[in-house]
Amino acid sequence: MKLTVDEVKHVAELAKLALTEEEIQQFTEQLSAILDYAEQVQAVDTSAVPPTPYVLPLVNVLDEDRPRPSLPTDVALANAPDREDGYFRVRAVFEE
Amino acid sequence: MTESQTHTPLPDLTIHQALAGLERGDLTAVELTQAVLARIQAVEDQIQAYLRVTAEQALAQAEEADRRRQQGERAPLLGIPLAIKDVLVTEGVETTCGSKILQGFIPPYTATAVARLEEAGAILLGKTNTDEFAMGSSTENSAYQTTRNPWDLERVPGGSSGGSAAAVAAGEALGALGTDTGGSVRQPAALCGVVGLKPSYGRVSRYGLVAYGSSLDQIGPITQDVRDAALLLNVIAGHDPLDGTSLPEPVPDYTAALTGEVKGLRIGLPEEYFVAGIQPEVEAAVRAAVAHLESLGAEVLPISLPNTDKALPVYYLIAPAEASANLARYDGIRFGYSAGAENLFDNYRLTRGQGFGPEVKRRIMLGTYALSAGYYDAYYLKAQQVRTLIREDFQRAFQQVDVIAAPTSPTTAFRIGEKIDDPLAMILTDIFTTSANLAGICAISVPCGFDSQGLPIGLQLLGPALGEEAILRVAHAYEQSTDWHKRRAQLPTSAS
């Protein structure tokens, strides 16, 4: 499984990661090697095997709908890099 | 003064020895905590197990513990100083997950497992070093410092809970919490010559554990001996309404399982775990340990776990896929580092590009790829199907046997820098541990010998889901009839 530089750039875009040219080169090689290794799973016949996304026998864990104390606004915002008037401050999503 | 305390420096006491001493009034929580803080002071320059030590808070908690005991209060861990891996959030105490992206992050709440330790009277010494976001097998991926193995300062302590394991091995804490997604409690415990327990998935609440692989992560104790592991599990196990994946099953007293008796217990030996590449001394020590258990009256049966060699490739598709989703929350908006770029999307990319270290980026990339259009079925879905087969292997095996014995790690501690530039070689160190996480079962590592260089070797005992009592019982019987756990690392300075 040989990844191309363009594929690595595409995945970095999907993952919202700014990578340096050096990282792109490095990851192209390293991820190809890891995917080669992971390729072993392809040899297993799984035609009649259901997937296991999680191991617990629990389905639809429900809880009583009751109000509980939550974090005060100032505490919830205390770690925010940028805030204003009790809100997280975010850069414009749409450009003019 | 009793026998044990005459000869054992306070920081080297087990939790149960310290509890007995506190109960008799031979020592106070303040004396014990001061002694452990002095040990930290003496060796931490060399070991570097802690990212931060909360000495003042620890002494205040110790005074409170002594007051409570004087008033006749009893709690299961009253006055016991413990260390916490820095992927568990602690209210008011910086929690970084070993990452620059969380530098300065002060959590507004405490993880359930940690809160339960505090309610049980434990004293928190500080936060221990970890591979960034628990991704790694040597603790070298920490963005802050390199933790050293107390048995050989040129070697890694294992990972990702390497700080916790090194702290316990060096007497810088009486016990610690680690987390295990693919071996991160058991492997460092093996490499540092201590006990590490990964509970069954759902046994311990993950609330407040910063998520890496949500279907795999579990919090577990790292201790000097098996009884201590049972004591910590007693406190942290159990249902938590704040974690929908914590099991609503009753919690037994795990110390009641420590009978010393293994007669009639069936122990399975999977030949698939003794593969090419395993260090011969590790294989010899594990086989000798199994023979020893047989001599104690256990019945040893050969078993087969045919999909064993698929566990690691499956793990390295599923864990990064889950990580790539979990780590999307680091957006430079709500908490943590922000690059401060003008444009929103540039800010995402730059914050994450600058804030995450190489291994975290590598796993996010791998996971994003495995989940991306056109590859989802071939990688992520396929891995989940093979995960079912791995799980079924264990279900079949546990119809025949009570416990499975295997090595924890294919080698003893390797040299710092030896594998860090070869991600695949680093991954291979998890070859015997990831299957327990994929199957959701429990497993423990207990010391079972030393190699010719004096480095510790771990025996791994695996049990079925919620089979903690069986593995604790076997581990304890083995430990109590051998002397490996009594050996302590020679510390860099002759600490008190």
XYZ file of C-alpha atoms in Angstrom:
592
model
C 0.000 0.000 0.000
C 1.932 3.006 -1.240
C 0.438 6.354 -0.291
C 1.181 9.304 -2.543
C 2.164 12.769 -1.366
C -1.136 14.076 -2.747
C -3.147 11.546 -0.738
C -1.288 12.546 2.429
C -2.028 16.224 1.713
C -5.686 15.383 1.152
C -5.947 13.450 4.445
C -4.175 16.293 6.295
C -6.816 18.644 4.918
C -9.626 16.336 6.101
C -7.998 16.115 9.549
C -7.414 19.904 9.697
C -3.695 19.500 10.286
C -1.171 21.981 8.883
C 1.867 19.828 8.067
C 5.315 20.984 7.007
C 6.824 19.686 3.753
C 9.166 17.567 5.828
C 6.253 16.040 7.778
C 4.402 15.286 4.543
C 7.428 13.402 3.185
C 7.915 11.567 6.478
C 4.254 10.625 6.893
C 4.012 9.424 3.299
C 6.693 6.852 4.057
C 5.672 5.960 7.612
C 1.945 5.683 6.956
C 2.631 3.510 3.905
C 4.664 1.147 6.099
C 1.966 0.993 8.800
C -0.785 0.437 6.201
C 1.287 -2.352 4.642
C 1.374 -3.966 8.042
C -2.368 -3.415 8.586
C -3.024 -4.949 5.161
C -2.856 -8.381 6.896
C -6.496 -7.997 7.910
C -7.512 -8.229 4.249
C -6.493 -11.900 4.186
C -9.159 -12.840 6.758
C -12.472 -14.132 5.422
C -15.125 -12.000 7.116
C -17.983 -12.522 4.659
C -20.352 -13.752 7.380
C -18.871 -11.864 10.352
C -20.678 -8.917 11.971
C -18.538 -5.957 13.064
C -17.760 -5.216 16.739
C -17.827 -1.453 17.256
C -17.897 -1.927 21.053
C -17.937 -4.924 23.382
C -20.656 -4.140 25.919
C -24.033 -5.874 25.977
C -25.665 -2.504 26.704
C -28.141 -0.924 24.273
C -29.768 2.495 24.695
C -28.557 3.434 28.161
C -31.249 5.740 29.520
C -31.162 8.126 32.423
C -33.911 9.997 34.184
C -34.454 13.416 32.618
C -33.881 15.702 35.566
C -32.140 19.038 35.911
C -28.731 18.937 37.562
C -26.290 21.710 38.388
C -23.922 22.488 35.515
C -20.733 24.527 35.223
C -21.209 28.276 35.683
C -20.436 30.254 32.519
C -17.209 31.771 33.822
C -15.874 28.337 34.820
C -16.859 26.804 31.476
C -15.092 29.643 29.660
C -12.047 29.797 31.925
C -9.813 27.800 29.555
C -10.961 29.479 26.328
C -8.188 31.186 24.357
C -10.615 33.950 23.322
C -13.952 34.975 24.879
C -16.292 37.921 24.974
C -19.417 38.742 27.017
C -19.838 35.214 28.358
C -19.298 33.533 24.973
C -16.495 31.728 23.159
C -15.190 34.133 20.545
C -14.800 32.511 17.115
C -13.435 33.855 13.828
C -15.951 34.464 11.070
C -17.056 31.235 9.402
C -18.188 32.860 6.148
C -16.019 35.353 4.404
C -17.440 38.412 2.685
C 8.047 -0.505 65.133
C 7.165 -3.701 63.397
C 9.481 -5.911 61.415
C 8.488 -4.532 58.037
C 8.922 -0.909 59.015
C 12.251 -1.431 60.702
C 13.700 -2.542 57.412
C 11.516 -0.910 54.782
C 11.822 2.830 54.148
C 8.342 4.403 54.238
C 8.141 5.167 50.470
C 8.833 1.498 49.723
C 5.938 0.177 51.808
C 3.085 -1.469 49.969
C -0.323 0.137 50.358
C -1.543 -2.661 52.623
C 1.581 -2.444 54.804
C 1.133 1.319 55.109
C -2.563 0.930 55.958
C -1.659 -1.545 58.707
C 0.985 0.845 60.047
C -1.460 3.766 60.015
C -4.074 1.648 61.757
C -1.625 0.598 64.491
C -0.479 4.195 64.893
C 3.114 3.330 63.943
C 3.098 6.154 61.415
C 0.930 9.066 60.330
C -0.265 10.058 56.892
C 1.811 13.234 57.216
C 4.995 11.251 57.970
C 4.281 8.909 55.092
C 3.540 11.728 52.654
C 6.604 13.701 53.748
C 8.757 10.612 53.250
C 7.384 10.053 49.736
C 7.818 13.744 48.867
C 11.430 13.504 50.121
C 11.952 10.465 47.869
C 10.540 12.410 44.930
C 12.917 15.262 45.772
C 15.854 12.841 45.913
C 15.308 10.885 42.692
C 13.040 12.907 40.430
C 15.928 14.714 38.691
C 16.915 11.322 37.322
C 13.594 9.488 36.948
C 11.352 12.356 35.739
C 8.168 10.438 36.429
C 6.051 13.478 37.312
C 4.867 16.328 35.130
C 3.857 18.149 38.316
C 3.989 17.402 42.014
C 1.259 18.959 44.173
C 3.203 18.846 47.439
C 1.226 21.482 49.327
C -2.123 19.954 48.454
C -0.779 16.485 49.317
C 0.351 17.597 52.778
C -2.992 19.296 53.419
C -4.793 16.085 52.414
C -2.433 14.101 54.673
C -3.230 16.318 57.667
C -6.916 15.886 56.929
C -6.476 12.105 56.700
C -4.736 12.006 60.081
C -7.505 14.119 61.599
C -10.159 11.806 60.191
C -8.367 8.710 61.479
C -7.958 10.267 64.936
C -11.696 10.883 65.023
C -12.220 7.204 64.448
C -13.110 7.449 60.762
C -12.051 4.604 58.512
C -11.892 4.690 54.740
C -10.275 2.100 52.451
C -7.287 4.266 51.443
C -7.186 6.794 54.274
C -3.752 8.436 54.222
C -2.271 6.609 51.201
C -0.243 8.816 48.795
C -0.896 7.993 45.132
C 0.074 9.336 41.699
C -2.300 9.970 38.787
C -1.509 9.688 35.084
C -1.898 13.061 33.443
C -4.686 11.961 31.089
C -7.150 11.972 34.013
C -8.614 15.397 34.717
C -8.185 16.861 38.200
C -10.110 19.955 39.213
C -7.801 22.926 39.699
C -4.643 20.977 38.808
C -3.176 21.433 35.323
C -3.812 18.427 33.087
C -1.897 18.278 29.804
C -1.999 14.659 28.590
C 1.704 15.146 27.880
C 0.715 17.501 25.047
C 1.600 21.111 24.268
C -1.929 21.617 22.975
C -3.243 21.380 26.569
C -0.446 23.343 28.237
C -2.019 25.444 30.985
C -5.367 23.616 30.870
C -6.956 23.669 34.346
C -9.884 21.226 34.407
C -13.115 22.420 36.040
C -13.945 18.918 37.325
C -12.315 15.667 38.482
C -12.430 12.240 36.811
C -14.703 9.761 38.609
C -11.881 7.253 39.287
C -9.768 9.983 40.902
C -12.724 11.379 42.858
C -13.383 7.876 44.215
C -9.760 7.588 45.379
C -10.099 10.924 47.170
C -13.396 9.896 48.771
C -11.619 6.746 49.967
C -9.080 8.959 51.743
C -6.177 8.780 49.286
C -3.653 11.616 49.001
C -2.826 12.881 45.501
C 0.885 13.508 44.970
C 0.689 14.833 41.429
C 0.317 14.023 37.747
C 2.593 11.555 35.998
C 4.226 11.709 32.609
C 2.676 9.947 29.624
C 3.123 9.577 25.918
C 1.162 12.431 24.357
C -2.563 11.552 24.671
C -1.431 8.065 25.800
C -0.184 7.280 22.282
C 3.026 5.303 22.565
C 4.839 2.481 24.306
C 7.853 4.211 25.838
C 6.676 7.587 27.249
C 9.176 9.160 24.834
C 6.254 10.790 22.990
C 5.640 13.143 25.921
C 6.005 16.740 24.750
C 7.637 17.614 28.073
C 10.229 15.134 29.318
C 11.691 11.653 29.021
C 10.917 9.378 31.960
C 13.645 6.884 32.805
C 13.333 3.306 33.950
C 14.397 3.054 37.625
C 16.107 -0.289 36.852
C 18.345 1.299 34.205
C 18.295 5.036 33.593
C 19.355 4.569 29.959
C 16.169 2.642 29.245
C 12.514 3.522 28.782
C 9.934 2.754 31.486
C 7.512 1.532 28.820
C 4.345 3.394 28.049
C 2.131 5.078 27.800
C 1.678 5.050 31.613
C 5.483 5.132 32.016
C 5.413 7.956 34.564
C 3.032 6.053 36.841
C 4.989 2.779 36.553
C 8.370 4.462 37.139
C 6.966 6.389 40.122
C 5.740 3.195 41.796
C 8.979 1.319 41.007
C 11.067 4.144 42.499
C 8.946 4.641 45.636
C 7.778 8.045 44.397
C 4.197 6.916 45.110
C 2.739 3.922 46.941
C 0.520 3.232 43.939
C -0.760 4.968 40.834
C -3.491 5.067 38.237
C -2.625 4.458 34.610
C -4.760 3.967 31.528
C -4.647 1.072 29.079
C -5.891 1.339 25.479
C -3.567 -1.287 23.955
C -1.300 -2.263 26.849
C -0.424 1.078 28.431
C -0.838 -0.128 32.039
C 0.474 -3.683 31.655
C 3.542 -3.058 29.457
C 5.118 -0.291 31.605
C 4.309 -2.343 34.727
C 6.203 -5.283 33.182
C 9.153 -3.119 32.124
C 9.390 -1.481 35.577
C 8.937 -4.670 37.632
C 5.597 -3.768 39.215
C 1.973 -4.962 38.964
C -0.401 -3.450 36.391
C -4.084 -4.333 35.984
C -6.310 -3.522 33.012
C -9.902 -4.030 34.141
C -12.598 -5.336 31.800
C -14.099 -2.694 29.537
C -16.916 -1.016 31.490
C -15.626 -2.031 34.926
C -14.196 1.438 35.731
C -15.869 4.710 34.745
C -14.067 6.615 31.990
C -15.679 9.915 32.986
C -12.870 12.469 33.070
C -10.421 10.230 31.221
C -9.343 12.275 28.200
C -10.477 10.017 25.362
C -8.042 8.262 23.012
C -9.799 5.098 21.767
C -13.225 5.171 23.407
C -14.124 1.521 22.778
C -10.742 0.380 24.183
C -9.713 2.775 26.995
C -9.766 1.584 30.607
C -8.271 3.025 33.796
C -6.251 0.607 35.925
C -4.026 0.463 39.006
C -0.226 0.188 38.991
C 1.113 -1.086 42.311
C 3.964 -2.918 44.028
C 1.962 -6.071 44.572
C -1.291 -7.831 43.703
C -3.063 -7.113 46.998
C -2.526 -3.389 46.410
C -4.002 -3.693 42.907
C -7.101 -5.352 44.410
C -7.390 -2.585 47.020
C -7.335 0.153 44.364
C -9.719 -1.730 42.064
C -12.170 -2.081 44.989
C -12.356 1.711 45.122
C -12.374 2.713 41.433
C -14.614 -0.048 40.007
C -18.365 0.264 39.638
C -21.175 1.922 37.777
C -21.126 5.671 37.206
C -24.196 7.475 35.851
C -21.783 9.914 34.169
C -20.377 7.159 31.920
C -22.982 5.297 29.878
C -20.404 2.600 29.099
C -19.752 1.749 32.751
C -21.378 -1.542 33.681
C -24.175 -1.586 36.262
C -22.776 -4.752 37.857
C -22.040 -5.094 41.592
C -18.396 -4.788 42.691
C -17.083 -7.681 44.807
C -14.378 -7.273 47.441
C -11.455 -8.213 45.218
C -9.164 -8.922 48.179
C -11.469 -11.849 49.048
C -10.244 -13.530 45.852
C -6.661 -13.590 47.159
C -6.838 -17.021 48.740
C -3.385 -18.219 47.699
C -5.101 -21.275 46.287
C -4.978 -22.260 42.598
C -5.674 -25.997 42.904
C -7.992 -27.117 40.140
C -7.866 -23.797 38.299
C -7.387 -24.277 34.584
C -4.710 -22.108 32.975
C -4.551 -21.914 29.186
C -1.243 -21.535 27.385
C -1.750 -20.090 23.871
C 1.112 -21.152 21.605
C 0.376 -18.160 19.347
C 1.934 -15.928 22.027
C 5.346 -17.583 21.802
C 6.392 -16.306 18.408
C 9.621 -15.504 16.627
C 11.048 -12.205 17.829
C 10.273 -12.750 21.499
C 13.348 -12.333 23.701
C 14.357 -15.902 24.695
C 14.758 -14.933 28.367
C 11.178 -13.575 28.389
C 9.816 -16.785 26.913
C 11.823 -18.887 29.391
C 10.651 -16.836 32.386
C 6.986 -16.997 31.352
C 7.125 -20.748 30.688
C 8.847 -21.245 34.069
C 6.092 -19.176 35.742
C 3.412 -21.362 34.165
C 5.264 -24.500 35.310
C 5.411 -22.982 38.779
C 1.635 -22.436 38.773
C 1.252 -26.065 37.701
C 3.376 -27.114 40.684
C 0.978 -25.152 42.910
C -1.868 -27.324 41.684
C -3.223 -25.469 38.664
C -4.019 -27.458 35.554
C -2.222 -26.163 32.462
C -3.880 -26.750 29.094
C -2.622 -25.846 25.628
C -5.143 -23.588 23.888
C -5.354 -21.819 20.557
C -6.238 -18.187 19.862
C -5.898 -18.417 16.063
C -6.464 -14.719 15.292
C -3.753 -13.501 17.697
C -1.516 -12.219 14.888
C -4.362 -10.033 13.596
C -4.853 -8.155 16.884
C -2.114 -5.603 16.302
C -3.109 -4.634 12.725
C -6.764 -4.433 13.841
C -5.776 -2.286 16.809
C -3.776 0.071 14.606
C -6.811 0.701 12.453
C -9.473 0.975 15.186
C -7.545 2.972 17.809
C -6.367 5.695 15.388
C -9.846 5.872 13.801
C -11.408 6.513 17.210
C -8.567 8.897 18.091
C -9.032 10.938 14.926
C -12.653 11.547 15.954
C -11.911 12.131 19.663
C -9.093 14.581 18.985
C -11.265 16.712 16.697
C -12.222 18.614 19.872
C -8.829 20.354 19.941
C -9.951 23.260 17.794
C -8.268 26.208 19.507
C -11.647 27.622 20.534
C -12.931 26.139 23.776
C -9.694 25.252 25.570
C -6.029 24.657 24.982
C -3.575 26.187 22.576
C -4.692 28.495 19.770
C -2.455 29.590 16.909
C -4.418 32.853 16.700
C -4.731 32.856 12.895
C -7.155 35.328 11.278
C -9.157 32.790 9.293
C -11.188 30.097 11.126
C -10.000 27.182 9.000
C -6.386 28.314 9.077
C -6.716 28.529 12.839
C -7.919 24.930 13.057
C -5.082 23.694 10.845
C -2.321 25.739 12.474
C -3.501 25.178 16.067
C -3.509 21.431 15.502
C -0.381 21.370 13.342
C 1.593 23.303 15.956
C -0.055 21.906 19.098
C 0.143 18.156 18.423
C 3.388 16.175 18.399
C 4.468 13.765 15.622
C 2.942 10.535 16.970
C -0.448 12.157 17.582
C -0.467 13.644 14.084
C 0.542 10.285 12.635
C -2.353 8.506 14.359
C -4.877 11.199 13.451
C -3.726 10.897 9.826
C -3.936 7.105 9.902
C -7.385 7.159 11.498
C -8.707 9.827 9.153
C -7.475 7.791 6.207
C -9.081 4.567 7.503
C -12.397 6.405 7.918
C -12.287 8.362 4.667
C -14.520 7.790 1.670
C -13.479 4.739 -0.322
C -11.400 3.214 2.476
C -13.956 2.865 5.262
C -15.104 -0.630 4.263
C -11.621 -1.885 3.429
C -10.026 -0.719 6.675
C -12.342 0.377 9.463
C -15.245 -2.002 8.854
C -12.897 -4.877 8.047
C -10.980 -4.244 11.277
C -14.221 -4.316 13.280
C -15.160 -7.646 11.689
C -11.784 -9.179 12.533
C -12.237 -7.742 16.038
C -15.310 -9.991 16.321
C -13.167 -13.021 15.452
C -10.560 -12.069 18.065
C -13.316 -11.764 20.644
C -14.762 -15.140 19.675
C -11.305 -16.739 20.063
C -11.336 -15.677 23.716
C -14.963 -16.689 24.269
C -14.120 -20.201 23.036
C -10.943 -20.351 25.118
C -12.703 -19.289 28.318
C -15.112 -22.205 27.948
C -12.068 -24.461 28.446
C -9.934 -22.508 30.906
C -10.318 -19.984 33.745
C -7.274 -17.855 32.988
C -4.834 -17.490 30.070
C -1.095 -17.043 30.690
C 1.204 -15.207 28.260
C 4.101 -12.762 28.190
C 3.160 -9.091 28.717
C 5.864 -7.648 26.464
C 8.036 -9.455 23.891
C 11.165 -7.862 25.360
C 12.417 -6.239 28.545
C 12.950 -2.459 28.653
C 14.639 -1.114 25.512
C 17.045 1.804 25.261
C 15.840 5.387 25.118
C 15.903 6.435 21.457
C 16.126 2.859 20.157
C 12.705 2.729 18.491
C 11.508 6.319 18.452
C 12.348 6.892 14.775
C 10.682 3.690 13.629
C 6.929 3.881 14.371
C 6.301 0.312 13.212
C 8.998 -1.134 15.500
C 7.463 0.807 18.412
C 4.001 -0.543 17.580
C 5.280 -4.131 17.663
C 6.021 -3.800 21.386
C 2.218 -3.987 21.911
C 1.936 -7.355 20.166
C 0.749 -9.294 23.268
C -1.433 -6.646 24.892
C -3.863 -5.148 22.349
C -6.063 -8.254 22.049
C -7.389 -7.842 25.634
C -8.587 -4.324 24.795
C -10.174 -5.403 21.510
C -12.018 -8.239 23.288
C -12.923 -6.060 26.290
C -11.538 -8.649 28.738
C -9.351 -8.093 31.816
C -5.619 -8.755 32.173
C -2.878 -8.234 34.733
C 0.921 -8.120 34.524
C 2.886 -9.456 37.471
C 6.702 -9.685 37.851
C 8.039 -13.158 36.926
C 11.798 -12.769 36.664
C 14.739 -10.759 35.360
C 16.859 -11.017 32.235
C 20.647 -11.330 32.257
C 20.949 -7.541 32.445
C 18.826 -7.381 35.562
C 15.735 -5.988 33.795
C 12.283 -7.104 34.989
C 10.026 -9.495 33.042
C 6.213 -9.554 33.289
C 3.795 -12.488 33.244
C 0.424 -11.564 31.733
C -2.702 -13.303 33.021
C -5.883 -12.735 31.025
C -9.414 -13.434 32.232
C -12.888 -13.152 30.736
C -14.964 -9.953 30.968
C -15.586 -9.255 34.680
C -13.181 -12.104 35.535
C -10.918 -9.861 37.627
C -11.203 -12.150 40.665
C -9.714 -15.098 38.788
C -6.687 -13.223 37.421
C -6.052 -11.524 40.773
C -6.216 -14.879 42.522
C -3.731 -16.549 40.175
C -1.419 -13.504 40.092
C -1.439 -13.326 43.889
C -0.778 -17.050 44.383
C 2.131 -16.820 41.939
C 3.532 -13.684 43.515
C 3.293 -14.922 47.093
C 5.159 -18.133 46.268
C 7.978 -16.312 44.456
C 10.316 -13.480 45.465
C 10.407 -11.367 42.302
C 8.117 -8.649 43.648
C 10.359 -8.104 46.682
C 13.268 -6.886 44.572
C 13.482 -3.115 44.302
C 15.395 -1.047 41.767
C 18.677 0.445 42.982
C 17.856 4.133 42.985
C 20.158 6.748 41.463
C 20.835 8.486 44.780
C 20.808 6.514 48.000
C 17.361 7.744 48.959
C 16.065 7.358 52.478
